GROMACS .gro file of C-alpha atoms in nm:
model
   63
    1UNK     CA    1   8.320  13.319  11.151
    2UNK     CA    2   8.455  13.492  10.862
    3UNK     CA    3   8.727  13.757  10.841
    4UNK     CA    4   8.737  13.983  10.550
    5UNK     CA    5   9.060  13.896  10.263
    6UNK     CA    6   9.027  14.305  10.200
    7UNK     CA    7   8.979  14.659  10.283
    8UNK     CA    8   8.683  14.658  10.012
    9UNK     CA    9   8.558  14.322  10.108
   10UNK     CA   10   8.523  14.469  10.487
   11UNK     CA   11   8.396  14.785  10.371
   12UNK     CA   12   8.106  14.590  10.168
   13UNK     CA   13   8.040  14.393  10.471
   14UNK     CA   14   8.051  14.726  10.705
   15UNK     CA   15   7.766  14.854  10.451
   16UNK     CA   16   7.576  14.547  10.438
   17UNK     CA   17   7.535  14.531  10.813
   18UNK     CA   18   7.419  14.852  10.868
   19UNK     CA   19   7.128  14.763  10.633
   20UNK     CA   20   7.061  14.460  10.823
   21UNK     CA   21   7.038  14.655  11.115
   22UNK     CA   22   6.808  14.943  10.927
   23UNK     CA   23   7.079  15.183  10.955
   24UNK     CA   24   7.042  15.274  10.622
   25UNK     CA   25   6.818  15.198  10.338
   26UNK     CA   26   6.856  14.799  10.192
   27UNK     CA   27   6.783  14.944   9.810
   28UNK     CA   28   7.104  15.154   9.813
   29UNK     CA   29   7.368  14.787   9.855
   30UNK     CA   30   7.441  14.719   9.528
   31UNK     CA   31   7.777  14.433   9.412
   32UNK     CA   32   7.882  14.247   9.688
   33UNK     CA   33   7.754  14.395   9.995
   34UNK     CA   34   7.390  14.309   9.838
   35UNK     CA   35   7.491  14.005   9.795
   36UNK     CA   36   7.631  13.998  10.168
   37UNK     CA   37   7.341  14.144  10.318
   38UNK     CA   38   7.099  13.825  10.150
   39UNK     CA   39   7.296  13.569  10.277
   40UNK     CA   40   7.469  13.617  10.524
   41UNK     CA   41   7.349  13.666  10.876
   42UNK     CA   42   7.406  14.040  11.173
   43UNK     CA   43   7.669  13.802  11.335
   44UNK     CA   44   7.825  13.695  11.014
   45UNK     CA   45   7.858  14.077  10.873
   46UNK     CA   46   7.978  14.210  11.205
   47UNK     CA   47   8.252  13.941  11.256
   48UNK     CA   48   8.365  14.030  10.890
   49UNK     CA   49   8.330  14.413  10.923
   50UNK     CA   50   8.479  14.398  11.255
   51UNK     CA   51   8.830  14.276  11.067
   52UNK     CA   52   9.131  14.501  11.107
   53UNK     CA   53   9.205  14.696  10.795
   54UNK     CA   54   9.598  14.767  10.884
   55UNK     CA   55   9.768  14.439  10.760
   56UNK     CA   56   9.458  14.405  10.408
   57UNK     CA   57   9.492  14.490  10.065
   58UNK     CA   58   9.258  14.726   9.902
   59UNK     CA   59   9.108  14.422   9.699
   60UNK     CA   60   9.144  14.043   9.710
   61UNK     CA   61   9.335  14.053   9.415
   62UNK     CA   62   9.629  14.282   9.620
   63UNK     CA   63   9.916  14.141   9.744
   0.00000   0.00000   0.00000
């Protein structure tokens, strides 16, 4: 299962699973967690939302 490389990677993920789940409306992802929510499956999305946030950077890119 996936773990999220960053705060806004788990954030997008967070987003894109709570439109999977019809939490909130599917036409308000845009960026990655669109692209999260098309191809990746609930299990996927929670595994990577699920990711602690202490030890991340705020993007990838962060070290």
């Amino acid at each position: 299962m996936p773990k999220a490389n960053s705060k806004a990677q788990q954030q997008a993920a967070g987003a894109a699973l709570s439109a999977k789940r019809g939490e909130s409306d599917k036409s308000d992802l845009q960026g990655a967690s669109k692209q999260m929510y098309e191809s990746m499956t609930e299990d996927e999305l929670e595994e990577m939302a699920s990711t602690d946030r202490s030890d991340l950077p705020e993007t990838a890119g962060d070290d």
